Structure formats: C-alpha cells, structure tokens
Coordinates of C-alpha atoms in Angstrom, one line a residue:
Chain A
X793 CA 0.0 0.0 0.0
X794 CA 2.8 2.4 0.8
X795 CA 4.5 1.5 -2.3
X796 CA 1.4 2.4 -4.0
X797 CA 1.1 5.5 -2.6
X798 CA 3.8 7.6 -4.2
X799 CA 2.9 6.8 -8.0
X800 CA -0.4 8.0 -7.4
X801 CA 0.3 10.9 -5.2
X802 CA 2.7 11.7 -8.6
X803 CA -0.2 11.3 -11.1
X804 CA -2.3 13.4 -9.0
X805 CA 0.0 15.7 -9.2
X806 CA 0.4 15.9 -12.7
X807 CA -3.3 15.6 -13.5
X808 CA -3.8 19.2 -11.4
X809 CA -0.6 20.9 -13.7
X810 CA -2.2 19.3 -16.7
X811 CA -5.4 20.8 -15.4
X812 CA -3.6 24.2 -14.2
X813 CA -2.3 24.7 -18.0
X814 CA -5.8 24.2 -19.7
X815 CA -6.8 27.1 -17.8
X816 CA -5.0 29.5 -18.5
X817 CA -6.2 32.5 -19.9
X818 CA -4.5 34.4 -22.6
X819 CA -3.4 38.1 -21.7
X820 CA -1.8 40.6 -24.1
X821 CA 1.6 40.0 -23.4
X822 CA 1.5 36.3 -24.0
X823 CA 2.7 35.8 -27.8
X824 CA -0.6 34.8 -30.1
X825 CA -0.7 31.4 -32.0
X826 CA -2.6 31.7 -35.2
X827 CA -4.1 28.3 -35.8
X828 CA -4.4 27.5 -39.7
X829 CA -6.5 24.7 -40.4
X830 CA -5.2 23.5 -44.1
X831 CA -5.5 20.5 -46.8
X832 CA -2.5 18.4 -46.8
X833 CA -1.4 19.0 -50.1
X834 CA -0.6 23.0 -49.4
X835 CA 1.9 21.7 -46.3
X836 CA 5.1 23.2 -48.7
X837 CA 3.6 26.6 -49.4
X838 CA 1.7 27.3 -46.5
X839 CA 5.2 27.0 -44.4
X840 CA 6.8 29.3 -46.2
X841 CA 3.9 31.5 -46.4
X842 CA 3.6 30.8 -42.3
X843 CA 7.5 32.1 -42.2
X844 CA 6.1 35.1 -44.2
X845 CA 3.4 36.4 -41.9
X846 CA 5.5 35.5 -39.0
X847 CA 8.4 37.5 -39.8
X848 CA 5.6 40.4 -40.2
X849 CA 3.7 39.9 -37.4
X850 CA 6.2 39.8 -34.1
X851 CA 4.9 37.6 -31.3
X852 CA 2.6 35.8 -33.4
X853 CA 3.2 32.3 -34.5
X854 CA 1.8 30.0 -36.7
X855 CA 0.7 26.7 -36.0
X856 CA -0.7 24.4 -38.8
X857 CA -3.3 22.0 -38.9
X858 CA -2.7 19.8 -41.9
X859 CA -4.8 16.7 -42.7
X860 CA -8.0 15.9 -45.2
X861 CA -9.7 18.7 -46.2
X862 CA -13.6 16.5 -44.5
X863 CA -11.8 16.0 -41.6
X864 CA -10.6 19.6 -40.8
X865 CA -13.8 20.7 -42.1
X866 CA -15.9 18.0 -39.5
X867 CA -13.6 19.2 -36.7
X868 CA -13.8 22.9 -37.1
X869 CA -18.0 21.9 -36.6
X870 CA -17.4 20.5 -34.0
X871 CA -15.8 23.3 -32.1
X872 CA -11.9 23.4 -32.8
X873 CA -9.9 25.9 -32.5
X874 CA -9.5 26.9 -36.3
X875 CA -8.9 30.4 -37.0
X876 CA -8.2 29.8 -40.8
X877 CA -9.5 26.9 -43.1
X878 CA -8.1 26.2 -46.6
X879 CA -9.8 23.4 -47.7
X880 CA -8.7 21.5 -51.3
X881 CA -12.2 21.3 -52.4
X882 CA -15.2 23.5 -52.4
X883 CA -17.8 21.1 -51.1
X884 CA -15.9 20.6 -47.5
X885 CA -15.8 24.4 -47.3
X886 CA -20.0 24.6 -48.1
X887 CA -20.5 22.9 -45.0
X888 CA -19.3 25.7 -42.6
X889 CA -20.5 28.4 -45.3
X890 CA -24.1 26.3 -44.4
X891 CA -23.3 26.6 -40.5
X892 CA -22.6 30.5 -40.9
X893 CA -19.0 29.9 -39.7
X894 CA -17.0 30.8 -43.3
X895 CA -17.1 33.5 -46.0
X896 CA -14.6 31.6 -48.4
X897 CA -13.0 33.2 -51.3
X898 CA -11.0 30.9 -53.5
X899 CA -7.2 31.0 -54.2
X900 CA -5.5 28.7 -55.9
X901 CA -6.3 25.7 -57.9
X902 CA -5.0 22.1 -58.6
X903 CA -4.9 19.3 -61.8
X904 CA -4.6 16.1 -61.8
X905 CA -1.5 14.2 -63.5
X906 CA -0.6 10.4 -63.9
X907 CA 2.4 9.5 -61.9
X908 CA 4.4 6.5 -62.5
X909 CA 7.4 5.2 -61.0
X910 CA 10.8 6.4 -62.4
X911 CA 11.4 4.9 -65.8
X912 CA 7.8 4.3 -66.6
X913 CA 8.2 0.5 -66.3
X914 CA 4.2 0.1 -67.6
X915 CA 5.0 2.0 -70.8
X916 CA 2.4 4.9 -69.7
X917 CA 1.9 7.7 -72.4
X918 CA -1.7 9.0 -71.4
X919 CA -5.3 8.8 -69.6
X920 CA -6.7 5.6 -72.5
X921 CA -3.8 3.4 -71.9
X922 CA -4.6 3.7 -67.8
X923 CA -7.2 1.4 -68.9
X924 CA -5.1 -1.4 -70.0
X925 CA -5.6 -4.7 -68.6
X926 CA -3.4 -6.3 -66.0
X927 CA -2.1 -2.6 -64.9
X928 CA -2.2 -1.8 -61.0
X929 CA -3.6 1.3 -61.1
X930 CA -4.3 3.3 -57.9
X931 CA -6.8 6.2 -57.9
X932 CA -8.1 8.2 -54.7
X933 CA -11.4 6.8 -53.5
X934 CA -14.1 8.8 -55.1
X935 CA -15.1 9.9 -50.8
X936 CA -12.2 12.1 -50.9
X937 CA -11.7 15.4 -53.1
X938 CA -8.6 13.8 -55.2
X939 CA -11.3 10.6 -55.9
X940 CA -14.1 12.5 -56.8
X941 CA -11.7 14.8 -59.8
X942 CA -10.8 11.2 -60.9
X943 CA -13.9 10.6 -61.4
X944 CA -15.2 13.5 -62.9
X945 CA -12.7 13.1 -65.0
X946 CA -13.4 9.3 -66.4
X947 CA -17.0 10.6 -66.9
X948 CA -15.8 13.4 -69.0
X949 CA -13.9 11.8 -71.2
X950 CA -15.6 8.3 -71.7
X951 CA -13.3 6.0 -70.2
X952 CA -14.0 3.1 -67.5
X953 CA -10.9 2.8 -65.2
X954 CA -10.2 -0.1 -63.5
X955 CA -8.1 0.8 -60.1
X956 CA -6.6 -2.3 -58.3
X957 CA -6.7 -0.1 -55.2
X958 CA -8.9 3.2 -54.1
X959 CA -6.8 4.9 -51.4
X960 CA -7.6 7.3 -48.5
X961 CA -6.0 10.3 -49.8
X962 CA -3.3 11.5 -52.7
X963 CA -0.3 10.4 -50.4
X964 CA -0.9 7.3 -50.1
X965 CA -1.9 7.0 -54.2
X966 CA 1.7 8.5 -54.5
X967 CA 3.0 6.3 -52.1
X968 CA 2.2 2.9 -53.8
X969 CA 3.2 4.5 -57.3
X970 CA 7.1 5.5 -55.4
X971 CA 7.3 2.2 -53.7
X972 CA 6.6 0.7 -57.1
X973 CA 3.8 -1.1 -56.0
X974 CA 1.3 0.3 -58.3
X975 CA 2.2 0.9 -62.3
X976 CA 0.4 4.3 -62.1
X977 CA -1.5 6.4 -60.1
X978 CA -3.7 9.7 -60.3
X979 CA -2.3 12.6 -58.3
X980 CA -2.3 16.4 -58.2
X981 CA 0.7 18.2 -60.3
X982 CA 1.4 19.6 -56.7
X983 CA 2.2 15.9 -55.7
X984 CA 4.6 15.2 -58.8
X985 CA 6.4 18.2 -57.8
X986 CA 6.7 17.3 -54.2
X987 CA 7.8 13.5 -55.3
X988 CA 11.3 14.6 -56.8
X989 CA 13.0 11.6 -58.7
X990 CA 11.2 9.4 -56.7
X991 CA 7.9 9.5 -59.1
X992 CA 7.8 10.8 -63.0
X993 CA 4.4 12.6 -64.0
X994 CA 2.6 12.5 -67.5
X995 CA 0.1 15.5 -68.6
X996 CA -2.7 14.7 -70.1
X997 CA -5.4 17.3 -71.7
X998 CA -8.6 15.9 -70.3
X999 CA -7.1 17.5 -66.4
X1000 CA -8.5 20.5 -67.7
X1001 CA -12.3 19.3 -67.7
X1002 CA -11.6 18.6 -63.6
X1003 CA -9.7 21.2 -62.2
X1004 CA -10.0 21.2 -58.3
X1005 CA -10.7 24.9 -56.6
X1006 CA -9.7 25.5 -53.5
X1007 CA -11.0 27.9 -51.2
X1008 CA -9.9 29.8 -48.1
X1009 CA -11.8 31.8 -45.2
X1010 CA -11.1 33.0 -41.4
X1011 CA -13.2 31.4 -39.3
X1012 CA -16.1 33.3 -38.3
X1013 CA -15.9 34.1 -34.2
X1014 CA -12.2 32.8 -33.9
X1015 CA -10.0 34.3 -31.0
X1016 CA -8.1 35.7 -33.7
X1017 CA -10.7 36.0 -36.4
X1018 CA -8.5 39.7 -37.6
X1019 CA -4.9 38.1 -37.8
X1020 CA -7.1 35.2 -39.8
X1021 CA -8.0 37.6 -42.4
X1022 CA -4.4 39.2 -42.9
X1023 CA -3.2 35.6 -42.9
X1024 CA -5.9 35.3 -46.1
X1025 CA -5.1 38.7 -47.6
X1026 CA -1.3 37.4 -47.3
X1027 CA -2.4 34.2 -49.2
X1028 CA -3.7 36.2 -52.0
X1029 CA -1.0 38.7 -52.4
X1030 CA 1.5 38.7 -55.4
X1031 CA 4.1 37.3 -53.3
X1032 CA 1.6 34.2 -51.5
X1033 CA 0.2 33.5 -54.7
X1034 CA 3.6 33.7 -56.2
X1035 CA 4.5 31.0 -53.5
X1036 CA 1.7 28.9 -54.5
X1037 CA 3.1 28.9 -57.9
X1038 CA 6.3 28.2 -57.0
X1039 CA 4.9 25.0 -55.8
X1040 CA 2.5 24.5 -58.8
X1041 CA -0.4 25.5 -58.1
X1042 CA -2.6 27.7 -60.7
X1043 CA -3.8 30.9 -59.9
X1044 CA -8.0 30.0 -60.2
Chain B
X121 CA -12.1 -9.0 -1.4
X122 CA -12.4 -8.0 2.3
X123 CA -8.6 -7.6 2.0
X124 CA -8.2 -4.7 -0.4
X125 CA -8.2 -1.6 0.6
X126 CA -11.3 0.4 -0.1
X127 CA -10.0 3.2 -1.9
X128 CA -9.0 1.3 -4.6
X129 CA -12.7 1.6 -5.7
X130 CA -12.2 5.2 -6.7
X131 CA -9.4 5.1 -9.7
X132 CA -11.1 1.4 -10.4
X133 CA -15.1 2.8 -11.4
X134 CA -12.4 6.0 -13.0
X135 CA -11.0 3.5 -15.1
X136 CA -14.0 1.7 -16.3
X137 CA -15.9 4.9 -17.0
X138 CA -13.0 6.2 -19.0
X139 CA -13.5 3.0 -21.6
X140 CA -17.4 2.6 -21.1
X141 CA -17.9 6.4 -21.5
X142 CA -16.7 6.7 -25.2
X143 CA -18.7 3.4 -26.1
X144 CA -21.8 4.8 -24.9
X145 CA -21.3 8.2 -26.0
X146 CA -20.5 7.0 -29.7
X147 CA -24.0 4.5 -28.9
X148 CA -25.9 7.8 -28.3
X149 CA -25.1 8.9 -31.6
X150 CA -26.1 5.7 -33.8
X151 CA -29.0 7.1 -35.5
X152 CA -31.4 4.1 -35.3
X153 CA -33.6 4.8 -38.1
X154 CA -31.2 4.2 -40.8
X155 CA -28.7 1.6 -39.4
X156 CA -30.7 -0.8 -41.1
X157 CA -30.1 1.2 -44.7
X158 CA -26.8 1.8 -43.3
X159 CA -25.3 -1.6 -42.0
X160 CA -26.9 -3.7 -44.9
X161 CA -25.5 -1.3 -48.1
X162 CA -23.6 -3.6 -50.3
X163 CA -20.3 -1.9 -49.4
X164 CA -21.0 -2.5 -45.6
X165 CA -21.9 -6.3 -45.9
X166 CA -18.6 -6.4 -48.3
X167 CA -16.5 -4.9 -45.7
X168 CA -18.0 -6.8 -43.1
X169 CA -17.2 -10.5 -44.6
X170 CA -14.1 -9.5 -45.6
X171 CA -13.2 -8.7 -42.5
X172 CA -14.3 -12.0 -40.9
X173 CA -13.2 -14.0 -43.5
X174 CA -9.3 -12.6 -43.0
X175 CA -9.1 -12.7 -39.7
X176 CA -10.8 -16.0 -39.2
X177 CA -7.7 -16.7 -41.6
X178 CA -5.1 -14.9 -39.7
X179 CA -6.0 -16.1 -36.3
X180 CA -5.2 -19.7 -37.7
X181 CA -2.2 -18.5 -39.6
X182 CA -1.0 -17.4 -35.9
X183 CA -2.0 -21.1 -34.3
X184 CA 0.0 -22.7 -37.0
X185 CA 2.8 -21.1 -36.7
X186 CA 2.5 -19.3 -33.2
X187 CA 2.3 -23.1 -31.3
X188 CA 5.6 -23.8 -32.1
X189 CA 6.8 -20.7 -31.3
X190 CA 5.5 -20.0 -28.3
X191 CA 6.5 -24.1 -27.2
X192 CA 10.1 -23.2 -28.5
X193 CA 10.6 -19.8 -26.1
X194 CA 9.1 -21.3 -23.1
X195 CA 11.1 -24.8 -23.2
X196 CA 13.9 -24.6 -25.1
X197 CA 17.3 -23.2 -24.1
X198 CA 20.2 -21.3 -26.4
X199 CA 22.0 -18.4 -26.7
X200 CA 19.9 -15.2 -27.8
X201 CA 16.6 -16.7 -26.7
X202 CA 15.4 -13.7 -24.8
X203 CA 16.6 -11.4 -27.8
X204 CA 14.6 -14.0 -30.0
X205 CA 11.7 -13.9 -27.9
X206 CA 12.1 -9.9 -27.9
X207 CA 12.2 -9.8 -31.4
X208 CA 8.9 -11.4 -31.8
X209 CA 6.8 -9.4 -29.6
X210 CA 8.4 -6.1 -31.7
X211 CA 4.7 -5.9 -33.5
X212 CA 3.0 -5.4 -30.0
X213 CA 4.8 -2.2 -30.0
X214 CA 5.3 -1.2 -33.4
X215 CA 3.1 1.5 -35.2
X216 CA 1.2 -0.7 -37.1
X217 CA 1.8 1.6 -40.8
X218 CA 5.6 0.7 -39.4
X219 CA 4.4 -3.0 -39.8
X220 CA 2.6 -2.2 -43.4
X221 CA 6.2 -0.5 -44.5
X222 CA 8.4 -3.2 -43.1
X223 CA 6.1 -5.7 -45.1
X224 CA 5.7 -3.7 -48.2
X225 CA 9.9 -3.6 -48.5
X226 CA 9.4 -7.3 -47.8
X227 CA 6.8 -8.6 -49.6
X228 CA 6.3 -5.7 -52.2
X229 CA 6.4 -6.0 -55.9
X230 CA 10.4 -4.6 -55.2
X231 CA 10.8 -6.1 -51.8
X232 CA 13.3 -8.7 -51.0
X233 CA 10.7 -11.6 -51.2
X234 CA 8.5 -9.9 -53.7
X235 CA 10.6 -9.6 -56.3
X236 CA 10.9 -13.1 -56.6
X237 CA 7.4 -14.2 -55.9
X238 CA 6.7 -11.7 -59.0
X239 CA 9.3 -13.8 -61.1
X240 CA 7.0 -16.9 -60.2
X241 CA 4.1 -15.4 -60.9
X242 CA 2.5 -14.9 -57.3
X243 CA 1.7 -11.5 -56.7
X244 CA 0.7 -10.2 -53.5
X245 CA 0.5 -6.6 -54.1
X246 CA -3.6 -5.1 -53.9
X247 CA -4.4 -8.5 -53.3
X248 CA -6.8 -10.3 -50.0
X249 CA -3.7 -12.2 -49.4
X250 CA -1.2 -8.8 -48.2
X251 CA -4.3 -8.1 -45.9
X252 CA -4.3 -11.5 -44.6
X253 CA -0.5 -11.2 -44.1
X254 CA -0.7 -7.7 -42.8
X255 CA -3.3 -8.9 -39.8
X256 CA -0.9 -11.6 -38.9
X257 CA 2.1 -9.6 -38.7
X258 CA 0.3 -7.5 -35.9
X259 CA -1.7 -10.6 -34.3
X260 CA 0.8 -13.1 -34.2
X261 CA 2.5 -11.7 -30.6
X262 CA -0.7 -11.5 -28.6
X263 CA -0.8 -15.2 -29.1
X264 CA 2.6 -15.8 -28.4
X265 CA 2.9 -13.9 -24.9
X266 CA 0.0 -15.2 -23.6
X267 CA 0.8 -19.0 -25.0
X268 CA 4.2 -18.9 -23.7
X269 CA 3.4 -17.5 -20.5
X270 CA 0.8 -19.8 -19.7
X271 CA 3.7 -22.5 -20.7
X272 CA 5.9 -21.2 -17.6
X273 CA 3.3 -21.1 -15.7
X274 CA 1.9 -24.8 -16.5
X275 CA 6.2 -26.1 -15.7
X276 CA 7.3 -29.5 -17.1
X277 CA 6.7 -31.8 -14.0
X278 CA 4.0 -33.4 -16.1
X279 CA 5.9 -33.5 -19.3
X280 CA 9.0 -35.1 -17.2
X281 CA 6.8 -37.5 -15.8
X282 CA 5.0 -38.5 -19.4
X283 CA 8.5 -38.8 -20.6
X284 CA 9.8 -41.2 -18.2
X285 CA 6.7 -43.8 -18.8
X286 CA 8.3 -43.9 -22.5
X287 CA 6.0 -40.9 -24.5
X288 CA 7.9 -39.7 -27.4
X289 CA 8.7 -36.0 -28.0
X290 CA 5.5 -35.7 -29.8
X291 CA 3.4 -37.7 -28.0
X292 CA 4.1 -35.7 -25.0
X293 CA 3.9 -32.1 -27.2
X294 CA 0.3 -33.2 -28.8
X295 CA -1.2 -35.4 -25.7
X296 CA 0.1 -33.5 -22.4
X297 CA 1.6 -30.0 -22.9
X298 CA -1.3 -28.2 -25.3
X299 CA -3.6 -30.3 -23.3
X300 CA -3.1 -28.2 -20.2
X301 CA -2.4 -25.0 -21.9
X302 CA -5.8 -25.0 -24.3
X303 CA -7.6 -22.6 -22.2
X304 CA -4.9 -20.3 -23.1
X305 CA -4.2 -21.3 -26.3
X306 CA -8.1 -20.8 -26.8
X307 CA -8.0 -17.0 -25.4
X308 CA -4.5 -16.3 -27.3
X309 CA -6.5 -17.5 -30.5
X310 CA -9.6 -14.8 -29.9
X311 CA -7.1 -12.3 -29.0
X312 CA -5.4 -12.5 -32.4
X313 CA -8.8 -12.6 -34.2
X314 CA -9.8 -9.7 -32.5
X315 CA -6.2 -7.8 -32.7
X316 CA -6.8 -9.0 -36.8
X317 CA -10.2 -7.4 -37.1
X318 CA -9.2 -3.9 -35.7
X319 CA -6.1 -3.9 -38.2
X320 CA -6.2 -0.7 -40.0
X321 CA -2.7 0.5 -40.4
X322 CA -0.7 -2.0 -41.5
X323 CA -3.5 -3.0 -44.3
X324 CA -3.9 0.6 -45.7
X325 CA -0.2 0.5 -45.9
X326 CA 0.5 -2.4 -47.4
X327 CA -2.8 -3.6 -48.7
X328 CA -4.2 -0.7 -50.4
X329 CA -7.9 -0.3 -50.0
X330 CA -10.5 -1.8 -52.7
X331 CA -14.5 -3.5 -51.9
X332 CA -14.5 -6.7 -51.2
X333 CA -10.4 -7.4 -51.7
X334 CA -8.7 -5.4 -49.4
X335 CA -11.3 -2.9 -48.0
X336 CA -12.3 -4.5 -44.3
X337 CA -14.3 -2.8 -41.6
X338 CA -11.8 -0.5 -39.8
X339 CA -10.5 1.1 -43.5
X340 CA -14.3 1.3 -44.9
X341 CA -15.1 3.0 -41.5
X342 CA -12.2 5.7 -42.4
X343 CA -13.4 6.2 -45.3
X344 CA -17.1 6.8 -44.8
X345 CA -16.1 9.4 -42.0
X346 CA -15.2 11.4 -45.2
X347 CA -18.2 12.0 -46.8
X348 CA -20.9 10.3 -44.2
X349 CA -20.0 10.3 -41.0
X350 CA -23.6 8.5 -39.8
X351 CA -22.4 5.8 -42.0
X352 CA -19.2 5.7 -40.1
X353 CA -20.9 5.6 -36.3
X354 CA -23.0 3.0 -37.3
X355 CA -20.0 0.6 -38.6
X356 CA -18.2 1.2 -35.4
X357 CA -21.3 0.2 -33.6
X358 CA -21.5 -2.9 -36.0
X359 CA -17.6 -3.4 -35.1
X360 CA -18.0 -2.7 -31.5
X361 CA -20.7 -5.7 -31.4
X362 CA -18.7 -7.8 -33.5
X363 CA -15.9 -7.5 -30.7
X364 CA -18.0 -8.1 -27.2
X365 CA -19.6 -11.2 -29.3
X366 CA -16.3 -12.3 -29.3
X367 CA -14.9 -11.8 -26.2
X368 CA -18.4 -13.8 -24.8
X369 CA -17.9 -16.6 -26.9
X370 CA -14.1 -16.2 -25.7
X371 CA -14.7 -16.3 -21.6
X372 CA -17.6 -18.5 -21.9
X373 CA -15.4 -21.2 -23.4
X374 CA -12.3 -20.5 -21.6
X375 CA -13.7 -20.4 -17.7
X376 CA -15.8 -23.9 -19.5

C-alpha cells in the first residue's frame, strides 16, 4: 500500500498541472498562435507563407493544422480551435458556409496528372492506356476530393478505369506509385512536384475538364478572427500566390 | 475481497468509465432509423465478410505457426533466446503503418521476397492475401505472450513424468503440454482474431484499399467518416458488437 502511494500521489500531481495549464487565460503579453486549419497538399507553401506572416507579425506564431480537407472541415463543426481553413475542395468548405461559420474566397487551384514510377516500367503515355488490362492502377477513392476529380474526370472523357486499389488520400496514391507497387497512379501536379525523382508525372489534356478549386476563409468568431483575415489577404497577395506557384499551383 | 483496501474503488469505477464512456457516447449517436439502410448497403456487408473471412484466416495463420513458437521460447534453451523472444513481440509495440512498411519492402512488388514471388508469378501486391498477411504480422505476438506465458506457468513436471513412462517428443507435445495449456491457447487464439479485425494501419499500408479485396471494416469506417460520418458511427457500432460477441464466446469457453 505504501509502495502504492507515491505513483499515485505523482499522477495526482500531474493531472492538477495538466489541469492548471488548460486554464489558462490568454493576456496581451502572451505571444498569439494563429491556428491554420489547411488541406494536406498546401503543407510546402503554406510554411513558407507561415515564415512570411511570421516574420511580419512579431509575437505571433503559426501553427498548422494539416490533414484531409472533410476531416478539418468535420472538426472545425465541432468546435476546434480553427482560426483559418483552406480546404482542397469547395464542397468541404460549403459545409461551414451552411453553418454560418466561413465566408470563403477561392485562391488557388490544382490538376490532376498520372504519376508513374521512375522509368515508366508500364509503358504509360496517357489517360486511355490507364485502362489497360493487368495494370495496378491506384486512384483516390471517389469519398475524398482527389477521388471525386478522378472521377469526374473518367466521366468526361468516356473512359472506364479499373483501379486495383482506391486509397484514403493523394499520399498514399503516391506512395504505392514510389514504392513501385502500383504501375500508375492519379495525383495532383502539386504531388509530382513534391515527389522529386522518386515519381515521373505524364500531362494529359482531359485535367483540364476537372480542375480542383480550393477555397480559403477565417473562421467566423475565432479568438483571432483579424490576424485570420491578414493571414488570407497574405495568401492572396502577389508574393503568396507567387509561392503557391512556385509549388504549382494555378492561380484559379 | 475483504482484504483490499477500499479506496482502490475510486481510480477502479475511474477506469472503467474512461472506456465505457466513449462506447456509450458513440452509442448515443447511432442514429437508429437508418442503421438498417446503413449496415446492410452492399459496401457495408462487403466490408464486413471480408473482415471475418481474413481474420478468421489470420488467427489460424497465428496457431499454426504461433504453437511452435510460443513451445520453442518457453522450453527450449540457447544463446539469444530472450533477444529472439524480444524480437517477436516487436509488432505489439510497433506502429502498425511501421508494420505495413516493413512488409511492403518485404513482400512488395520490389521487396526482398517480392521480387521473386513476382518472377514466379504470385503477386501479393492489392491482393486479399497482403491483408491476410498484414493482420498476422500484428496478431501473431498477442498469441505468443500469452501461450508462452501460460507455458511457464503450467512447468514440465507433467511432461518429465510422461517422458519417463516412455512418451515420445511428440506424444508428449500433442497429448500432455497443449492439453493443459488450451484454455490459453483458446484465449491467445480470440485475442489474435480480435487484434486482426481492428487492423487498419498495417493493411492501408500495405494492402491498399478496394471493396471486397482489401477494404475491411476498420478502413471502410475511415473512409465513410469522409463524406458520411452516420455511416461511419454505425459501422463502429456494428464493429464494437462484433468485438463483445467475441470476447463472450471467448470467456464463456475458456472459464468452461
């Protein structure tokens, strides 16, 4: 029993701090974290972007929330902390338009591009010979924004693709195309960029008939809903969307 | 019971509220009048027997191969056995997308064995079989520790004693040491099914994620949370059912 006694006098302990930090109220002294809710794919510009406000704003700091666009959208409903959302699709942003929480305009824009592994083993040259058989094709499932443009796509041009595998989201498509488990794979131009050597990308014209939007917005009611909307105003400035760019993204 | 202390009650009913709570809370939010529309859609049902069907296949994947293992660290004796034995349980603490890498450099289309297995023709790669092998990567060490342990615990006096009335090796493996293990062997053998079952990471990893081939329960759930999160609640209901069936069937058997 005694031995007992001092691990859970401890825990105790550090439950009250944990509680004691929760509490804390923020004064204007304290430096201000600008949380930025944002689709995975804008991790590379968003950074530098971040750096960029940053380095203008002193005692501010931002912190990034980077995942699926659904998921940051679901979370922000449900009460996170969000003071900026930049969601790859415009349907995930509707949702907090429709709950009065986001007055989005949109930024930047994305295609979609084949990416094979270095080398093009499969012999790839464009969208009709993704429907060959025997080829392990990966797509995005047609849940999740990447899956849906794939989709759109196949409609609009007539084809019937055949993907061995439908994957969560665009990294892990480009994942199985770099590990060469998959011949080819749809991904965003963004993606092919990011990939290096490790993953060679094929235009094809038919991208243009499902170009993805994206749309930003500060949060309606944030704690810092007016450092949100220079944090937007920065994102659509020459030198953001120059950024963007940089990282190929199309200006919308 | 008269002998423990009574505040012992207080972080105990603590404990059990902190794992009941979430259950019922995520309960609360099953919508009832769809779960029927929900739980029965073809890509449910699809999700749901493939799930069964590979880790009804895993958990005997683990017995086959798990048996010996767990007989071999709990009775025999050479240099490295505890490193082997530490080895072994690495999945248990493993990430399981660490697992789904490991594996994919392994039994990918370029991995060590893969390559070859792609030169014969077998390909694992998108196919029922990576999920089958992905679920027993991560299984396999809850049947080993609590097979070998229950070894230990069991000692050899019988097995010495079989052994001197002239039992073979085998005859003493098959007809006196599982014998008096099975109620562990049979709780080792849920545990893997139900470790198998809740694989998510090491089978979107590896696997890749397709209806009825690679899609099971836990990555269909994932991906309905994108676009219909009712859909998702109701699968983890249908999940969380799935797993108190079989841990009943499990106890009822084993205290049998």
């Amino acid at each position: 029993m005694r031995a007992l006694a001092r691990p859970l006098a401890a825990t105790a302990g550090l439950l009250l701090l944990a509680a004691g930090c929760g509490s804390g109220a923020d004064s204007g002294t304290e430096p201000v974290t600008l949380q930025v809710y944002a689709a995975a794919s804008l991790q590379e510009p968003f950074a530098e972007i971040g750096e960029e406000f940053e380095a203008a704003h002193e005692g501010v700091e931002v912190a990034f929330n980077l995942a699926g666009s659904s998921t940051l959208g679901q979370q922000i409903r449900q009460g996170a902390p969000a003071d900026v959302f930049a969601s790859a699709n415009p349907q995930n942003m509707d949702t907090l338009v429709g709950a009065d929480l986001a007055a989005p305009v949109d930024f930047t824009s994305n295609t979609l591009m084949i990416a094979v592994p270095p080398g093009n083993p499969a012999g790839i040259t464009d969208l009709a010979s993704l429907t060959r058989d025997g080829l392990n094709l990966v797509l995005c499932a047609p849940e999740v924004p990447c899956g849906a443009a794939a989709k759109t796509l196949e409609e609009s041009a007539g084809l019937t693709l055949a993907p061995v595998s439908e994957e969560q989201s665009v990294t892990d498509v480009l994942n199985k195309v770099t590990s060469g488990q998959a011949d080819a794979g749809l991904v965003y131009v963004t993606d092919i960029a990011r990939a290096g050597d490790a993953a060679e990308g094929i235009e094809f014209p038919e991208a243009q008939d499902a170009v993805n939007t994206y749309p930003i917005t500060p949060i309606r009611g944030a704690d810092h809903a007016g450092l949100g909307q220079e944090f937007v105003d920065l994102v659509l400035s020459e030198p953001g969307q120059q950024t963007l760019a940089d990282h190929g993204f199309v200006r919308p | 019971m008269s002998t423990l202390p009574r505040w012992v009650l207080l972080p105990a009913l603590l404990g059990a509220l902190f794992v009941l709570l979430p259950l019922t809370a995520m309960a609360s939010r099953v919508r009832w009048a769809n779960v029927g529309a929900l739980l029965t859609s073809e890509a449910s049902l699809s999700a749901l027997r493939l799930s069964v069907q590979t880790s009804a296949t895993s958990a005997l994947a683990c017995v086959l191969v798990g048996v010996p293992m767990s007989v071999l660290l709990a009775r025999a004796e050479f240099r490295g056995l505890s490193l082997l034995r530490s080895l072994v349980l690495l999945p248990l603490v493993l990430p399981p997308v660490v697992g789904g890498i490991a594996l994919l450099y392994t039994f990918g289309r370029q991995g060590l064995l893969g390559r070859h297995l792609e030169v014969l023709g077998l390909e694992i790669a998108f196919s029922t079989t990576a999920v089958v092998l992905a679920q027993t990567f991560v299984a396999l060490p809850f049947l080993v520790i609590s097979l070998e342990g229950a070894l230990r615990t069991a000692g050899t006096r019988y097995e010495v004693t079989a052994a001197s009335l002239g039992a073979g090796p085998s005859r003493v493996l098959l007809g006196v040491t599982l014998p008096l293990v099975l109620p562990s062997l049979l709780s080792g053998t849920v545990l893997a099914f139900a470790r198998a079952l809740g694989e998510f990471g090491a089978t979107i990893t590896f696997a890749g994620s397709l209806q009825g081939t690679t899609r099971t329960l836990p990555l269909e759930i994932y991906l309905q949370r994108e676009s219909d999160p009712e859909a998702a609640v109701a699968l983890s209901f249908l999940l969380m059912i799935v797993a108190v069936v079989v841990i009943a069937v499990a106890r009822r058997r084993v205290s049998a």
